[in-house]
Amino acid sequence: MVKHHNENMKLVVTILAGVAIGFLIGVSIPIPSINKLSFSSSLIYSVPVKRKTMNALSSSSDSINNGTSNQVMKDKTKIWVSTNPRGAERLPPAIIASESDLYLRRLWGRPSEDLTITPKYLVSFTVGIGQKNNIDAAVKKFSENFTIILFHYDGKTTEWDEFEWSKRAIHVSANKQTKWWYAKRFLHPDIVASYEYIFIWDEDLGLEHFNAEEYIKLVKNHGLEISQPGIDPTRGLSWQMTKKRDGLEVHKQTEERPGWCADPHLPPCAAFVEVMAPVFSSSAWRCVWHMIQNDLVHGWGLDLALRRCLEPAHEKIGVVDAQWIVHQTVPSLGNQGVADNGKAPWQGVRERCKAEWKMFDDRMKHAEEAYYKSIDVVPSNDKPRA
């Protein structure tokens, strides 16, 4: 019995001694030495680890390298601000210019004296030289409160120099491209952030009965974030929603053909404008820009999806009847296509438009399904799937 007691005491003493020695060794190693420890990749990958675990480790490593470097760095004289825009973490926040504009600047003088007026709105037209005179008449409907930008799909830019306003406009040229291609690349929300409203218009619009300043007043009065002028019903009308209504300033709903509207608050009976002459508030455009696809350049289907950027969309999207336009239906961009297999150039363009519409709808559907699946939610208008 005494022998057994002595053995237990020896075991306790041994454990306590081991703990004490371990503690002394631990406190004797400098922290920086631990930070310098590294392991070869061959050693790491010799241990079987599940792919999911490795992804988590990789993500954690990226987080340390990119998001918390300021904690790892001991030199406080070096700047690292994790809340700065991505890639600008090493800059002092006060120097960051995260937004820009399209105001033209001088090459001389004081920067503060460059602008005699600061335009509050932006209007873009995607143009070819064949519509030069029509665009000249259209631009004159926009005051000096508007920055004018022309996107040239035919490569002809200097031919517009005969117009005085053209010398103050911004000209961007890329051969055979559409306005949505241009908008995605040159009208980023952070670039046009200084403008309250952005007009993205076609070249074949008649503006004889249109005044841009009056249009803006009506849009503000009626709380429209996405809008368009009413369309003369005698020419170029595709949808009842965009048809000009006499005696009204603005309308937000309509009646379409039987069976076209399952919900009176949804397109094409409400929350809908066409892509020929849309006008976006700055905040609405920030959402819409992100929805524009890089490769679907015609924008077909986009107009039916604009409602996703606003709530309630049927109150914030509408048509301005008191300032109306004529859609002249000049197929100029369509003729920029290429004849193929006996088809005229415009036929190939039209076929792609229709194909893009379906592709956009499919992408939106799949994106929604993936989102709801990721949060384990079944939308109220869907039946549970097996």
Coordinates of C-alpha atoms in Angstrom, one line a residue:
M1 CA 0.0 0.0 0.0
V2 CA 2.9 2.4 0.9
K3 CA 4.7 1.4 -2.3
H4 CA 1.6 2.3 -4.4
H5 CA 1.3 5.7 -2.6
N6 CA 5.0 6.5 -3.4
E7 CA 4.5 5.7 -7.1
N8 CA 1.5 8.1 -7.3
M9 CA 3.5 10.9 -5.7
K10 CA 6.3 10.3 -8.2
L11 CA 3.9 10.6 -11.1
V12 CA 2.4 13.9 -9.7
V13 CA 5.9 15.4 -9.2
T14 CA 6.9 14.3 -12.8
I15 CA 3.8 16.0 -14.3
L16 CA 4.3 19.2 -12.4
A17 CA 8.0 19.3 -13.4
G18 CA 7.1 18.9 -17.0
V19 CA 4.6 21.7 -16.9
A20 CA 7.0 24.0 -15.3
I21 CA 9.8 23.2 -17.8
G22 CA 7.4 23.7 -20.7
F23 CA 6.3 27.1 -19.4
L24 CA 9.9 28.3 -19.0
I25 CA 10.7 27.2 -22.5
G26 CA 7.6 28.9 -23.9
V27 CA 8.2 32.3 -22.3
S28 CA 11.9 32.2 -23.3
I29 CA 11.1 32.1 -27.1
P30 CA 10.6 35.7 -28.6
I31 CA 7.3 36.2 -30.5
P32 CA 9.0 37.5 -33.7
S33 CA 10.7 34.1 -33.9
I34 CA 7.3 32.4 -34.1
N35 CA 6.2 34.7 -36.8
K36 CA 9.2 33.8 -38.9
L37 CA 8.5 30.1 -38.8
S38 CA 7.5 28.6 -42.2
F39 CA 6.7 25.3 -43.6
S40 CA 7.5 24.0 -47.1
S41 CA 4.6 23.3 -49.4
S42 CA 5.7 19.7 -49.7
L43 CA 5.3 19.2 -45.9
I44 CA 1.9 20.9 -45.9
Y45 CA 0.5 18.8 -48.8
S46 CA 1.9 15.6 -47.5
V47 CA -0.9 15.7 -44.9
P48 CA -4.3 14.6 -46.3
V49 CA -6.7 17.5 -46.0
K50 CA -10.2 17.8 -47.6
R51 CA -10.6 20.3 -50.5
K52 CA -13.2 22.3 -48.5
T53 CA -10.7 22.7 -45.7
M54 CA -8.0 23.8 -48.0
N55 CA -10.3 26.4 -49.5
A56 CA -11.1 27.7 -46.1
L57 CA -7.4 27.9 -45.3
S58 CA -6.7 29.7 -48.6
S59 CA -9.5 32.2 -47.9
S60 CA -8.2 32.8 -44.4
S61 CA -4.7 33.4 -45.8
D62 CA -6.1 35.9 -48.3
S63 CA -7.9 37.7 -45.5
I64 CA -4.8 38.0 -43.5
N65 CA -2.8 39.3 -46.5
N66 CA -5.4 41.7 -47.8
G67 CA -7.7 42.7 -45.0
T68 CA -5.6 42.6 -41.9
S69 CA -2.1 43.5 -43.0
N70 CA -2.3 46.6 -40.8
Q71 CA -2.4 44.2 -37.8
V72 CA 0.5 42.1 -38.9
M73 CA 2.7 45.1 -39.7
K74 CA 4.5 46.5 -36.7
D75 CA 5.8 49.6 -38.4
K76 CA 3.1 52.2 -37.6
T77 CA 4.7 54.7 -40.0
K78 CA 3.4 52.6 -42.9
I79 CA -0.2 53.2 -44.0
W80 CA -2.7 50.3 -44.3
V81 CA -6.4 51.2 -44.2
S82 CA -8.6 48.1 -44.7
T83 CA -11.7 50.2 -45.2
N84 CA -10.3 51.9 -48.2
P85 CA -11.4 50.8 -51.7
R86 CA -9.8 47.6 -52.8
G87 CA -6.3 48.2 -54.0
A88 CA -6.0 51.5 -52.2
E89 CA -5.3 50.3 -48.7
R90 CA -1.9 51.9 -48.6
L91 CA -3.2 55.4 -49.3
P92 CA -4.3 57.9 -46.6
P93 CA -8.1 58.1 -46.9
A94 CA -8.1 61.9 -47.4
I95 CA -6.3 61.6 -50.8
I96 CA -8.6 59.0 -52.3
A97 CA -10.8 60.2 -55.2
S98 CA -13.2 57.3 -55.6
E99 CA -15.6 59.1 -57.9
S100 CA -15.1 61.2 -61.1
D101 CA -17.0 63.1 -63.7
L102 CA -17.0 63.9 -67.4
Y103 CA -16.3 67.7 -67.0
L104 CA -13.8 68.9 -69.5
R105 CA -10.7 70.7 -68.0
R106 CA -8.3 73.3 -69.2
L107 CA -4.6 72.6 -69.6
W108 CA -3.7 76.0 -68.0
G109 CA -4.8 78.3 -65.1
R110 CA -6.2 77.4 -61.7
P111 CA -8.2 74.1 -61.5
S112 CA -10.8 75.8 -59.3
E113 CA -11.5 78.2 -62.2
D114 CA -11.9 75.6 -65.0
L115 CA -15.7 75.4 -64.9
T116 CA -17.9 78.4 -65.5
I117 CA -20.9 76.1 -64.9
T118 CA -21.1 72.6 -63.4
P119 CA -23.6 70.5 -65.4
K120 CA -26.0 68.6 -63.3
Y121 CA -27.3 66.1 -65.9
L122 CA -25.8 63.9 -68.6
V123 CA -27.2 62.9 -72.0
S124 CA -25.6 60.4 -74.3
F125 CA -26.5 59.6 -77.9
T126 CA -25.1 56.6 -79.9
V127 CA -24.7 58.0 -83.4
G128 CA -23.7 57.5 -87.0
I129 CA -23.0 60.3 -89.4
G130 CA -26.2 59.6 -91.3
Q131 CA -28.2 61.0 -88.4
K132 CA -26.0 64.1 -88.0
N133 CA -28.7 66.7 -88.6
N134 CA -31.2 65.0 -86.4
I135 CA -28.7 64.8 -83.5
D136 CA -27.9 68.5 -84.1
A137 CA -31.6 69.4 -83.6
A138 CA -31.9 67.0 -80.6
V139 CA -28.8 68.4 -78.8
K140 CA -30.2 71.9 -79.0
K141 CA -33.1 70.8 -76.8
F142 CA -30.6 70.3 -73.9
S143 CA -29.3 73.3 -71.9
E144 CA -25.8 74.0 -70.6
N145 CA -26.9 72.1 -67.5
F146 CA -26.2 68.9 -69.6
T147 CA -22.9 67.3 -70.4
I148 CA -23.2 65.9 -74.0
I149 CA -21.5 62.7 -74.9
L150 CA -21.6 61.1 -78.4
F151 CA -20.8 57.4 -78.9
H152 CA -19.8 56.9 -82.5
Y153 CA -20.5 53.5 -83.9
D154 CA -19.2 54.3 -87.5
G155 CA -15.8 55.7 -86.6
K156 CA -16.6 59.2 -87.9
T157 CA -16.0 62.0 -85.3
T158 CA -14.3 65.0 -86.9
E159 CA -17.2 65.3 -89.3
W160 CA -19.2 66.7 -86.4
D161 CA -16.9 69.7 -85.9
E162 CA -19.1 71.9 -88.0
F163 CA -21.5 72.2 -85.0
E164 CA -20.4 74.6 -82.3
W165 CA -21.8 72.4 -79.5
S166 CA -19.7 69.5 -80.8
K167 CA -16.5 71.1 -79.7
R168 CA -17.8 71.1 -76.2
A169 CA -19.1 67.5 -76.4
I170 CA -17.3 64.3 -75.5
H171 CA -16.7 62.0 -78.4
V172 CA -16.0 58.3 -78.0
S173 CA -15.6 56.0 -81.0
A174 CA -15.6 52.3 -81.4
N175 CA -16.6 50.6 -84.6
K176 CA -20.1 48.9 -84.8
Q177 CA -20.9 49.0 -81.1
T178 CA -24.2 49.6 -79.4
K179 CA -25.2 52.1 -76.7
W180 CA -25.3 49.5 -74.0
W181 CA -21.8 48.4 -74.9
Y182 CA -20.7 52.0 -74.5
A183 CA -22.7 52.5 -71.3
K184 CA -21.2 49.5 -69.6
R185 CA -17.7 50.6 -70.4
F186 CA -17.8 54.4 -70.2
L187 CA -20.7 55.3 -67.9
H188 CA -19.7 53.5 -64.7
P189 CA -21.7 54.9 -61.7
D190 CA -18.5 56.2 -60.1
I191 CA -17.7 58.1 -63.2
V192 CA -21.1 59.7 -63.6
A193 CA -21.8 60.1 -59.9
S194 CA -21.9 63.9 -60.1
Y195 CA -24.9 63.9 -62.4
E196 CA -28.4 63.8 -60.9
Y197 CA -30.0 62.2 -64.1
I198 CA -28.5 60.2 -67.0
F199 CA -30.2 60.1 -70.4
I200 CA -29.1 57.2 -72.6
W201 CA -30.8 57.8 -75.9
D202 CA -31.0 56.5 -79.4
E203 CA -30.2 58.7 -82.4
D204 CA -33.5 58.5 -84.3
L205 CA -35.7 60.5 -81.9
G206 CA -37.6 63.6 -82.9
L207 CA -37.5 66.2 -80.1
E208 CA -39.6 69.0 -81.6
H209 CA -42.1 68.8 -78.6
F210 CA -39.5 68.2 -75.9
N211 CA -37.8 70.5 -73.4
A212 CA -35.2 68.8 -71.2
E213 CA -35.3 71.2 -68.3
E214 CA -39.1 70.9 -68.1
Y215 CA -38.8 67.2 -68.3
I216 CA -36.5 67.1 -65.3
K217 CA -39.0 69.2 -63.3
L218 CA -41.8 66.7 -64.0
V219 CA -39.6 63.7 -63.1
K220 CA -38.7 65.3 -59.8
N221 CA -42.3 66.3 -59.0
H222 CA -43.6 62.8 -59.6
G223 CA -40.8 61.0 -57.9
L224 CA -39.7 59.0 -60.9
E225 CA -36.3 57.3 -60.6
I226 CA -36.5 55.7 -64.1
S227 CA -38.6 57.3 -66.9
Q228 CA -38.9 58.1 -70.5
P229 CA -40.8 60.7 -72.6
G230 CA -44.2 59.6 -74.0
I231 CA -44.0 58.3 -77.6
D232 CA -46.1 59.8 -80.4
P233 CA -48.7 57.0 -81.0
T234 CA -48.8 57.6 -84.7
R235 CA -45.2 56.4 -85.3
G236 CA -42.9 53.8 -84.0
L237 CA -44.9 52.5 -81.0
S238 CA -44.3 49.0 -79.6
W239 CA -45.9 49.1 -76.2
Q240 CA -49.1 50.7 -74.8
M241 CA -47.2 51.8 -71.7
T242 CA -45.0 54.2 -73.7
K243 CA -47.8 55.7 -75.6
K244 CA -48.3 59.5 -75.0
R245 CA -51.5 60.3 -73.2
D246 CA -53.2 63.6 -73.8
G247 CA -54.0 65.8 -70.9
L248 CA -51.6 64.1 -68.4
E249 CA -48.2 65.1 -67.1
V250 CA -47.2 61.5 -66.2
H251 CA -48.6 58.0 -66.2
K252 CA -47.3 54.9 -64.5
Q253 CA -49.8 52.2 -65.5
T254 CA -51.6 51.0 -68.6
E255 CA -53.7 48.2 -70.1
E256 CA -52.0 46.0 -72.6
R257 CA -53.4 43.2 -74.8
P258 CA -55.3 40.5 -73.0
G259 CA -53.1 38.0 -71.2
W260 CA -50.0 40.2 -71.3
C261 CA -50.1 41.3 -67.7
A262 CA -50.5 38.8 -64.9
D263 CA -50.1 41.6 -62.3
P264 CA -51.2 45.2 -63.0
H265 CA -48.1 46.4 -61.1
L266 CA -45.6 44.5 -63.3
P267 CA -44.3 44.9 -66.9
P268 CA -45.4 45.6 -69.4
C269 CA -48.5 47.2 -67.7
A270 CA -46.4 49.1 -65.0
A271 CA -42.9 49.5 -63.8
F272 CA -41.7 49.6 -67.4
V273 CA -40.1 51.9 -69.9
E274 CA -38.4 51.0 -73.2
V275 CA -34.6 51.0 -73.9
M276 CA -34.8 53.6 -76.7
A277 CA -35.0 56.7 -74.5
P278 CA -34.6 55.9 -70.8
V279 CA -33.7 58.4 -68.1
F280 CA -32.2 57.2 -64.8
S281 CA -31.6 58.9 -61.5
S282 CA -28.0 58.6 -60.3
S283 CA -29.0 56.0 -57.7
A284 CA -31.2 54.0 -60.1
W285 CA -28.4 53.9 -62.6
R286 CA -26.0 52.5 -60.1
C287 CA -28.2 49.4 -59.9
V288 CA -29.0 49.2 -63.6
W289 CA -25.3 49.4 -64.6
H290 CA -24.6 46.3 -62.6
M291 CA -27.4 44.5 -64.3
I292 CA -26.1 45.2 -67.8
Q293 CA -24.3 42.2 -69.2
N294 CA -20.9 42.6 -70.8
D295 CA -21.6 40.4 -73.8
L296 CA -25.4 41.1 -74.4
V297 CA -24.9 44.4 -76.2
H298 CA -28.4 45.1 -77.5
G299 CA -30.1 45.4 -74.2
W300 CA -33.2 43.4 -75.2
G301 CA -35.0 42.2 -72.0
L302 CA -33.3 44.8 -69.9
D303 CA -36.3 47.1 -69.9
L304 CA -38.5 44.4 -68.5
A305 CA -36.1 43.9 -65.6
L306 CA -35.5 47.5 -64.6
R307 CA -38.1 47.2 -61.9
R308 CA -35.7 45.0 -59.9
C309 CA -33.7 48.1 -59.1
L310 CA -36.6 50.0 -57.3
E311 CA -39.2 49.4 -54.7
P312 CA -42.1 50.0 -55.2
A313 CA -41.2 50.0 -58.9
H314 CA -44.7 50.7 -60.1
E315 CA -44.6 54.1 -58.3
K316 CA -41.0 55.0 -59.3
I317 CA -41.0 54.1 -63.0
G318 CA -43.2 56.1 -65.4
V319 CA -43.7 57.8 -68.7
V320 CA -43.7 61.6 -69.0
D321 CA -46.6 62.6 -71.3
A322 CA -46.2 66.4 -71.1
Q323 CA -42.8 66.1 -72.7
W324 CA -43.1 63.8 -75.6
I325 CA -40.9 62.6 -78.6
V326 CA -41.3 60.9 -81.9
H327 CA -39.6 57.5 -82.6
Q328 CA -38.5 57.9 -86.2
T329 CA -37.6 54.1 -86.5
V330 CA -34.5 54.7 -88.6
P331 CA -32.7 51.3 -88.7
S332 CA -29.2 52.8 -89.0
L333 CA -27.4 50.6 -86.5
G334 CA -29.2 47.5 -87.9
N335 CA -27.5 48.2 -91.2
Q336 CA -24.1 48.0 -89.5
G337 CA -24.5 44.2 -89.5
V338 CA -23.0 41.8 -92.0
A339 CA -24.8 39.9 -94.8
D340 CA -24.6 36.2 -94.2
N341 CA -26.1 33.1 -95.9
G342 CA -28.4 35.3 -98.1
K343 CA -29.6 37.3 -95.1
A344 CA -29.6 41.1 -95.2
P345 CA -27.3 42.8 -92.5
W346 CA -30.3 44.0 -90.5
Q347 CA -31.7 40.4 -90.3
G348 CA -28.6 39.1 -88.5
V349 CA -28.8 42.0 -86.1
R350 CA -32.4 41.4 -85.3
E351 CA -31.8 37.7 -84.8
R352 CA -29.1 38.4 -82.3
C353 CA -31.4 40.9 -80.5
K354 CA -34.0 38.2 -80.0
A355 CA -31.4 35.6 -78.9
E356 CA -30.0 38.0 -76.4
W357 CA -33.4 38.6 -74.9
K358 CA -33.8 34.9 -74.1
M359 CA -30.2 34.7 -72.8
F360 CA -30.8 37.6 -70.5
D361 CA -34.0 36.1 -69.2
D362 CA -32.3 32.7 -68.6
R363 CA -29.4 34.3 -66.7
M364 CA -31.8 36.3 -64.5
K365 CA -33.8 33.2 -63.7
H366 CA -30.8 31.1 -62.9
A367 CA -29.3 33.9 -60.8
E368 CA -32.5 34.2 -58.7
E369 CA -32.7 30.4 -58.3
A370 CA -29.1 30.3 -57.1
Y371 CA -29.6 33.1 -54.6
Y372 CA -32.7 31.6 -53.0
K373 CA -31.1 28.2 -52.9
S374 CA -28.0 29.7 -51.1
I375 CA -30.2 31.1 -48.3
D376 CA -32.5 28.0 -48.3
V377 CA -35.7 30.0 -49.2
V378 CA -38.5 29.1 -51.6
P379 CA -40.0 32.2 -53.1
S380 CA -43.7 32.7 -52.4
N381 CA -44.6 32.4 -56.0
D382 CA -42.8 29.1 -56.5
K383 CA -43.9 25.6 -55.6
P384 CA -41.5 23.6 -53.5
R385 CA -39.2 21.4 -55.6
A386 CA -38.4 17.8 -54.9

